[in-house]
Amino acid sequence: MVAYANQHSFSYVPKAVREQRRERKLLNQLENKGVIKSIDPYVCKVCGRRFYTNEKLVNHFKQIHEREHQKRVNQIESARGSRRVKLVVKYSMKMEKYKNAAREVLTPKVGYGLADELKRAGFWVGTVSNRPQAADVALRDHMVDVMDKRKAECLMLVSDDSDFVGVLKEAKLRCLKTVVVGDADDGALKRVADAGFSWTEILKGKAKKEAVSVVGKWKDRVILKKLEWRYDPEVERKLYGSEGMFDDESEDLDFDGSDDGNSSDYIHKEDSGAWWELDTESDADSSKSQ
């Protein structure tokens, strides 16, 4: 699971996120002046303390929990060997709890936390230069490298960029299954891929339900392809070794054109009746007497 982007993508803040932050800032000012009051208190998800203004919660989180988290990180980075492993195990639960709470309380200093969210989801995030198409080239090379080393049987691409059509076609030629996730309903990638889903279908759970049937169809195709018989002379020769057997014998046979007359009488007797008529017992006895 990999993701590539330039520095601008990680520092960019979408319009919807900017508006949400502006609204939150305005609410904080009104809460501090006492103009409005939150119905439910703001709860710290690390220690459980309650605050009646969001700004007090943020200050509490920064002064206590952020400092504690930084101390844990420094201890782990300064440790070596088995001590480092023990510290990671010791602080893993607390650090995970802090990260989950920090996403809702703290505002990322750069961007809107895209890189952190991708890493949290299990992706390896690679930062490329700001040159045009640099991320596309890096991702395309990574996909080809995976196919060359045969590390995957299914290729899943999250993109609407038609520049990846060639990579998907190459994957299908190498007998890999391809899945595309994107907003374009009838994009070029979805027309090439074996299966395609939109983000709306994923959020509603439709993609998860259809995934079982899609994989079942793939397995059926694989089984049918294995059962399909195709004539291959080389394979037949290796399996049975029958080709050329009669050719060698036919060269040694010497056919003589002379005829003593008996053969013509035998052929005439054989052709006396129709091929579909069976000999009765009387016909058999008469042939024996002759």
Short mmCIF file of C-alpha atoms in Angstrom, two decimals:
data_model
loop_
_atom_site.label_atom_id
_atom_site.label_comp_id
_atom_site.label_asym_id
_atom_site.label_seq_id
_atom_site.Cartn_x
_atom_site.Cartn_y
_atom_site.Cartn_z
CA MET A 1 0.00 0.00 0.00
CA VAL A 2 1.83 3.09 -1.26
CA ALA A 3 0.96 6.71 -1.98
CA TYR A 4 3.00 9.36 -3.81
CA ALA A 5 2.53 13.11 -3.76
CA ASN A 6 4.59 16.29 -3.96
CA GLN A 7 5.04 18.74 -1.10
CA HIS A 8 2.28 21.00 -2.43
CA SER A 9 -0.30 18.23 -2.06
CA PHE A 10 0.55 17.76 1.62
CA SER A 11 0.59 21.51 2.36
CA TYR A 12 -2.60 22.30 0.41
CA VAL A 13 -5.77 22.86 2.43
CA PRO A 14 -9.10 22.29 0.63
CA LYS A 15 -11.73 25.01 0.64
CA ALA A 16 -14.15 23.01 2.80
CA VAL A 17 -11.47 22.51 5.49
CA ARG A 18 -10.58 26.22 5.45
CA GLU A 19 -14.21 27.19 5.96
CA GLN A 20 -14.57 24.69 8.78
CA ARG A 21 -11.52 26.12 10.55
CA ARG A 22 -12.85 29.66 10.10
CA GLU A 23 -16.16 28.69 11.67
CA ARG A 24 -14.41 26.96 14.57
CA LYS A 25 -12.31 30.07 15.22
CA LEU A 26 -15.42 32.27 15.26
CA LEU A 27 -17.18 29.90 17.68
CA ASN A 28 -14.18 30.00 20.02
CA GLN A 29 -14.31 33.79 20.12
CA LEU A 30 -18.05 33.79 20.89
CA GLU A 31 -17.58 31.15 23.61
CA ASN A 32 -14.80 33.16 25.27
CA LYS A 33 -16.97 36.29 25.32
CA GLY A 34 -19.88 34.35 26.79
CA VAL A 35 -22.20 35.08 23.85
CA ILE A 36 -22.88 31.39 23.24
CA LYS A 37 -22.45 28.33 25.41
CA SER A 38 -22.02 24.74 24.35
CA ILE A 39 -24.78 22.40 25.50
CA ASP A 40 -22.41 19.47 26.03
CA PRO A 41 -18.98 20.05 27.60
CA TYR A 42 -15.80 19.39 25.65
CA VAL A 43 -14.25 16.15 26.90
CA CYS A 44 -10.56 15.34 26.69
CA LYS A 45 -10.28 11.85 25.19
CA VAL A 46 -6.94 11.22 26.87
CA CYS A 47 -7.64 11.98 30.53
CA GLY A 48 -11.41 12.49 30.54
CA ARG A 49 -11.45 16.06 31.91
CA ARG A 50 -14.32 18.33 30.86
CA PHE A 51 -14.18 21.93 29.64
CA TYR A 52 -16.91 24.40 28.78
CA THR A 53 -14.96 26.10 26.00
CA ASN A 54 -13.06 24.53 23.15
CA GLU A 55 -10.11 26.88 23.57
CA LYS A 56 -9.52 25.68 27.15
CA LEU A 57 -9.55 22.09 25.91
CA VAL A 58 -6.95 22.93 23.26
CA ASN A 59 -4.70 24.69 25.76
CA HIS A 60 -5.00 21.79 28.20
CA PHE A 61 -4.14 19.30 25.46
CA LYS A 62 -1.08 21.24 24.34
CA GLN A 63 0.29 21.98 27.82
CA ILE A 64 -0.09 18.46 29.23
CA HIS A 65 -0.66 15.70 26.71
CA GLU A 66 1.40 17.09 23.85
CA ARG A 67 4.40 17.54 26.15
CA GLU A 68 3.99 14.02 27.55
CA HIS A 69 3.80 12.59 24.05
CA GLN A 70 6.96 14.43 23.01
CA LYS A 71 8.80 13.06 26.06
CA ARG A 72 7.81 9.50 25.12
CA VAL A 73 8.99 10.02 21.53
CA ASN A 74 12.34 11.39 22.74
CA GLN A 75 12.83 8.42 25.07
CA ILE A 76 12.16 5.93 22.28
CA GLU A 77 14.46 7.72 19.82
CA SER A 78 17.33 7.93 22.32
CA ALA A 79 17.06 4.25 23.37
CA ARG A 80 18.82 1.39 21.58
CA GLY A 81 18.45 -2.37 21.35
CA SER A 82 16.12 -4.24 23.70
CA ARG A 83 15.42 -1.11 25.75
CA ARG A 84 13.98 0.59 22.67
CA VAL A 85 11.73 -2.41 21.99
CA LYS A 86 10.49 -2.41 25.59
CA LEU A 87 9.71 1.31 25.46
CA VAL A 88 7.77 0.93 22.20
CA VAL A 89 5.68 -1.84 23.76
CA LYS A 90 5.21 0.14 26.96
CA TYR A 91 4.04 3.37 25.29
CA SER A 92 2.23 1.96 22.24
CA MET A 93 -1.28 2.14 23.76
CA LYS A 94 -0.77 5.65 25.16
CA MET A 95 0.70 6.97 21.91
CA GLU A 96 -2.15 5.51 19.87
CA LYS A 97 -4.68 7.06 22.25
CA TYR A 98 -2.94 10.43 21.96
CA LYS A 99 -2.90 10.33 18.15
CA ASN A 100 -6.61 9.52 17.96
CA ALA A 101 -7.45 12.42 20.28
CA ALA A 102 -5.05 14.88 18.63
CA ARG A 103 -6.75 14.54 15.24
CA GLU A 104 -9.93 16.11 16.66
CA VAL A 105 -8.35 18.72 18.96
CA LEU A 106 -5.20 20.05 17.33
CA THR A 107 -4.99 21.81 13.99
CA PRO A 108 -2.12 20.51 11.82
CA LYS A 109 0.65 23.06 11.36
CA VAL A 110 1.02 22.13 7.67
CA GLY A 111 -1.86 21.23 5.41
CA TYR A 112 -4.74 19.29 6.94
CA GLY A 113 -2.95 16.12 8.06
CA LEU A 114 -3.21 14.17 4.80
CA ALA A 115 0.15 12.44 5.17
CA ASP A 116 -0.57 11.44 8.78
CA GLU A 117 -3.97 10.05 7.83
CA LEU A 118 -2.47 7.98 5.02
CA LYS A 119 0.21 6.60 7.33
CA ARG A 120 -2.42 5.81 9.96
CA ALA A 121 -4.34 3.85 7.32
CA GLY A 122 -1.26 1.72 6.66
CA PHE A 123 0.14 3.40 3.53
CA TRP A 124 3.79 4.03 2.84
CA VAL A 125 3.89 7.71 1.84
CA GLY A 126 6.51 8.92 -0.60
CA THR A 127 7.22 12.60 -1.22
CA VAL A 128 8.44 13.49 -4.70
CA SER A 129 9.67 16.70 -6.30
CA ASN A 130 7.27 19.45 -7.42
CA ARG A 131 7.91 18.78 -11.10
CA PRO A 132 4.83 18.05 -13.23
CA GLN A 133 3.79 14.38 -13.33
CA ALA A 134 6.52 13.45 -10.83
CA ALA A 135 4.05 11.61 -8.56
CA ASP A 136 2.49 9.78 -11.54
CA VAL A 137 5.88 8.62 -12.78
CA ALA A 138 6.93 7.42 -9.33
CA LEU A 139 3.68 5.50 -8.78
CA ARG A 140 3.79 4.00 -12.28
CA ASP A 141 7.37 2.79 -11.79
CA HIS A 142 6.44 1.30 -8.42
CA MET A 143 3.50 -0.60 -9.95
CA VAL A 144 5.68 -1.99 -12.75
CA ASP A 145 8.31 -3.05 -10.23
CA VAL A 146 5.66 -4.91 -8.21
CA MET A 147 4.48 -6.69 -11.36
CA ASP A 148 8.02 -7.61 -12.40
CA LYS A 149 8.75 -9.15 -9.00
CA ARG A 150 5.30 -10.85 -8.92
CA LYS A 151 4.51 -9.50 -5.47
CA ALA A 152 0.76 -9.13 -6.09
CA GLU A 153 -2.13 -10.85 -7.84
CA CYS A 154 -4.51 -7.87 -7.74
CA LEU A 155 -3.75 -4.23 -8.48
CA MET A 156 -5.96 -1.56 -6.85
CA LEU A 157 -5.56 2.02 -8.06
CA VAL A 158 -7.14 5.05 -6.36
CA SER A 159 -7.13 7.65 -9.11
CA ASP A 160 -9.08 9.19 -11.99
CA ASP A 161 -5.97 10.02 -14.02
CA SER A 162 -6.20 8.47 -17.49
CA ASP A 163 -2.38 8.38 -17.70
CA PHE A 164 -2.51 5.06 -15.79
CA VAL A 165 -4.48 3.28 -18.54
CA GLY A 166 -1.30 1.79 -19.99
CA VAL A 167 -0.26 0.35 -16.62
CA LEU A 168 -3.67 -1.26 -16.11
CA LYS A 169 -3.54 -2.83 -19.56
CA GLU A 170 -0.06 -4.15 -18.82
CA ALA A 171 -1.34 -5.63 -15.54
CA LYS A 172 -4.18 -7.41 -17.36
CA LEU A 173 -1.75 -8.82 -19.91
CA ARG A 174 0.21 -10.27 -16.98
CA CYS A 175 -3.01 -11.91 -15.68
CA LEU A 176 -3.41 -9.53 -12.69
CA LYS A 177 -6.84 -8.45 -11.51
CA THR A 178 -7.40 -4.67 -11.55
CA VAL A 179 -9.68 -2.51 -9.40
CA VAL A 180 -10.14 1.26 -9.70
CA VAL A 181 -11.56 3.67 -7.11
CA GLY A 182 -12.45 7.15 -8.33
CA ASP A 183 -15.15 9.77 -8.64
CA ALA A 184 -15.51 9.55 -12.43
CA ASP A 185 -18.51 7.30 -13.14
CA ASP A 186 -17.44 6.32 -16.64
CA GLY A 187 -13.77 7.17 -16.67
CA ALA A 188 -11.09 5.67 -18.87
CA LEU A 189 -9.61 3.72 -15.97
CA LYS A 190 -12.89 2.06 -15.00
CA ARG A 191 -13.50 0.98 -18.60
CA VAL A 192 -10.17 -0.87 -18.62
CA ALA A 193 -10.25 -2.29 -15.07
CA ASP A 194 -11.97 -5.52 -14.04
CA ALA A 195 -13.97 -3.69 -11.36
CA GLY A 196 -14.55 -0.05 -10.45
CA PHE A 197 -16.09 1.74 -7.47
CA SER A 198 -16.77 5.35 -6.52
CA TRP A 199 -16.07 6.90 -3.14
CA THR A 200 -19.82 7.16 -2.53
CA GLU A 201 -20.21 3.40 -3.01
CA ILE A 202 -17.35 2.78 -0.60
CA LEU A 203 -18.78 5.08 2.09
CA LYS A 204 -22.23 3.49 1.80
CA GLY A 205 -20.77 -0.01 2.05
CA LYS A 206 -21.91 -1.03 -1.42
CA ALA A 207 -18.38 -1.81 -2.58
CA LYS A 208 -17.79 -4.08 0.41
CA LYS A 209 -20.93 -6.09 -0.39
CA GLU A 210 -20.12 -6.40 -4.09
CA ALA A 211 -16.50 -7.37 -3.42
CA VAL A 212 -17.53 -10.92 -2.46
CA SER A 213 -19.42 -11.51 -5.71
CA VAL A 214 -16.67 -9.91 -7.81
CA VAL A 215 -13.99 -12.15 -6.29
CA GLY A 216 -16.28 -15.17 -6.79
CA LYS A 217 -16.62 -14.38 -10.49
CA TRP A 218 -12.84 -14.07 -10.80
CA LYS A 219 -12.35 -17.48 -9.22
CA ASP A 220 -14.93 -19.03 -11.57
CA ARG A 221 -13.11 -17.58 -14.58
CA VAL A 222 -9.81 -18.99 -13.38
CA ILE A 223 -11.33 -22.46 -12.94
CA LEU A 224 -12.98 -22.37 -16.38
CA LYS A 225 -9.75 -21.25 -17.98
CA LYS A 226 -7.92 -24.19 -16.42
CA LEU A 227 -10.57 -26.59 -17.71
CA GLU A 228 -10.46 -25.14 -21.21
CA TRP A 229 -8.53 -27.42 -23.59
CA ARG A 230 -6.35 -26.00 -26.31
CA TYR A 231 -4.36 -28.00 -28.86
CA ASP A 232 -0.65 -27.51 -28.55
CA PRO A 233 1.47 -29.77 -30.78
CA GLU A 234 4.53 -29.46 -28.58
CA VAL A 235 2.62 -30.44 -25.46
CA GLU A 236 0.91 -33.35 -27.24
CA ARG A 237 4.26 -34.64 -28.50
CA LYS A 238 5.76 -34.51 -25.01
CA LEU A 239 2.77 -36.20 -23.40
CA TYR A 240 2.14 -39.02 -25.86
CA GLY A 241 5.14 -39.12 -28.19
CA SER A 242 2.86 -40.46 -30.93
CA GLU A 243 3.83 -38.08 -33.67
CA GLY A 244 6.35 -39.56 -36.06
CA MET A 245 5.72 -43.16 -34.92
CA PHE A 246 3.94 -44.18 -38.07
CA ASP A 247 6.15 -42.09 -40.31
CA ASP A 248 9.21 -44.17 -39.42
CA GLU A 249 7.40 -47.44 -39.98
CA SER A 250 5.91 -46.32 -43.28
CA GLU A 251 9.36 -45.73 -44.70
CA ASP A 252 10.31 -49.38 -44.06
CA LEU A 253 7.18 -50.81 -45.63
CA ASP A 254 7.44 -51.93 -49.28
CA PHE A 255 4.16 -52.15 -51.14
CA ASP A 256 4.03 -54.51 -54.13
CA GLY A 257 1.62 -53.75 -56.96
CA SER A 258 1.23 -57.45 -57.92
CA ASP A 259 -2.09 -59.13 -57.23
CA ASP A 260 -2.86 -62.85 -57.18
CA GLY A 261 -6.60 -62.32 -57.65
CA ASN A 262 -7.68 -63.36 -54.17
CA SER A 263 -7.81 -59.87 -52.85
CA SER A 264 -10.30 -58.71 -55.45
CA ASP A 265 -12.61 -61.61 -54.66
CA TYR A 266 -12.40 -60.77 -50.95
CA ILE A 267 -13.22 -57.11 -51.56
CA HIS A 268 -16.14 -58.12 -53.76
CA LYS A 269 -17.53 -60.39 -51.07
CA GLU A 270 -17.19 -57.72 -48.42
CA ASP A 271 -19.00 -55.15 -50.57
CA SER A 272 -21.87 -57.50 -51.53
CA GLY A 273 -24.22 -56.13 -48.88
CA ALA A 274 -25.09 -52.70 -47.58
CA TRP A 275 -22.97 -51.46 -44.70
CA TRP A 276 -25.95 -51.05 -42.41
CA GLU A 277 -27.26 -54.60 -42.87
CA LEU A 278 -26.08 -57.12 -40.30
CA ASP A 279 -25.31 -60.71 -41.21
CA THR A 280 -27.82 -63.25 -39.98
CA GLU A 281 -26.84 -66.73 -38.73
CA SER A 282 -27.80 -68.34 -42.08
CA ASP A 283 -25.60 -65.89 -43.98
CA ALA A 284 -22.74 -66.65 -41.63
CA ASP A 285 -23.11 -70.43 -42.09
CA SER A 286 -23.23 -70.11 -45.87
CA SER A 287 -20.09 -67.96 -45.87
CA LYS A 288 -18.29 -70.59 -43.81
CA SER A 289 -19.36 -73.42 -46.18
CA GLN A 290 -18.04 -71.45 -49.15
#
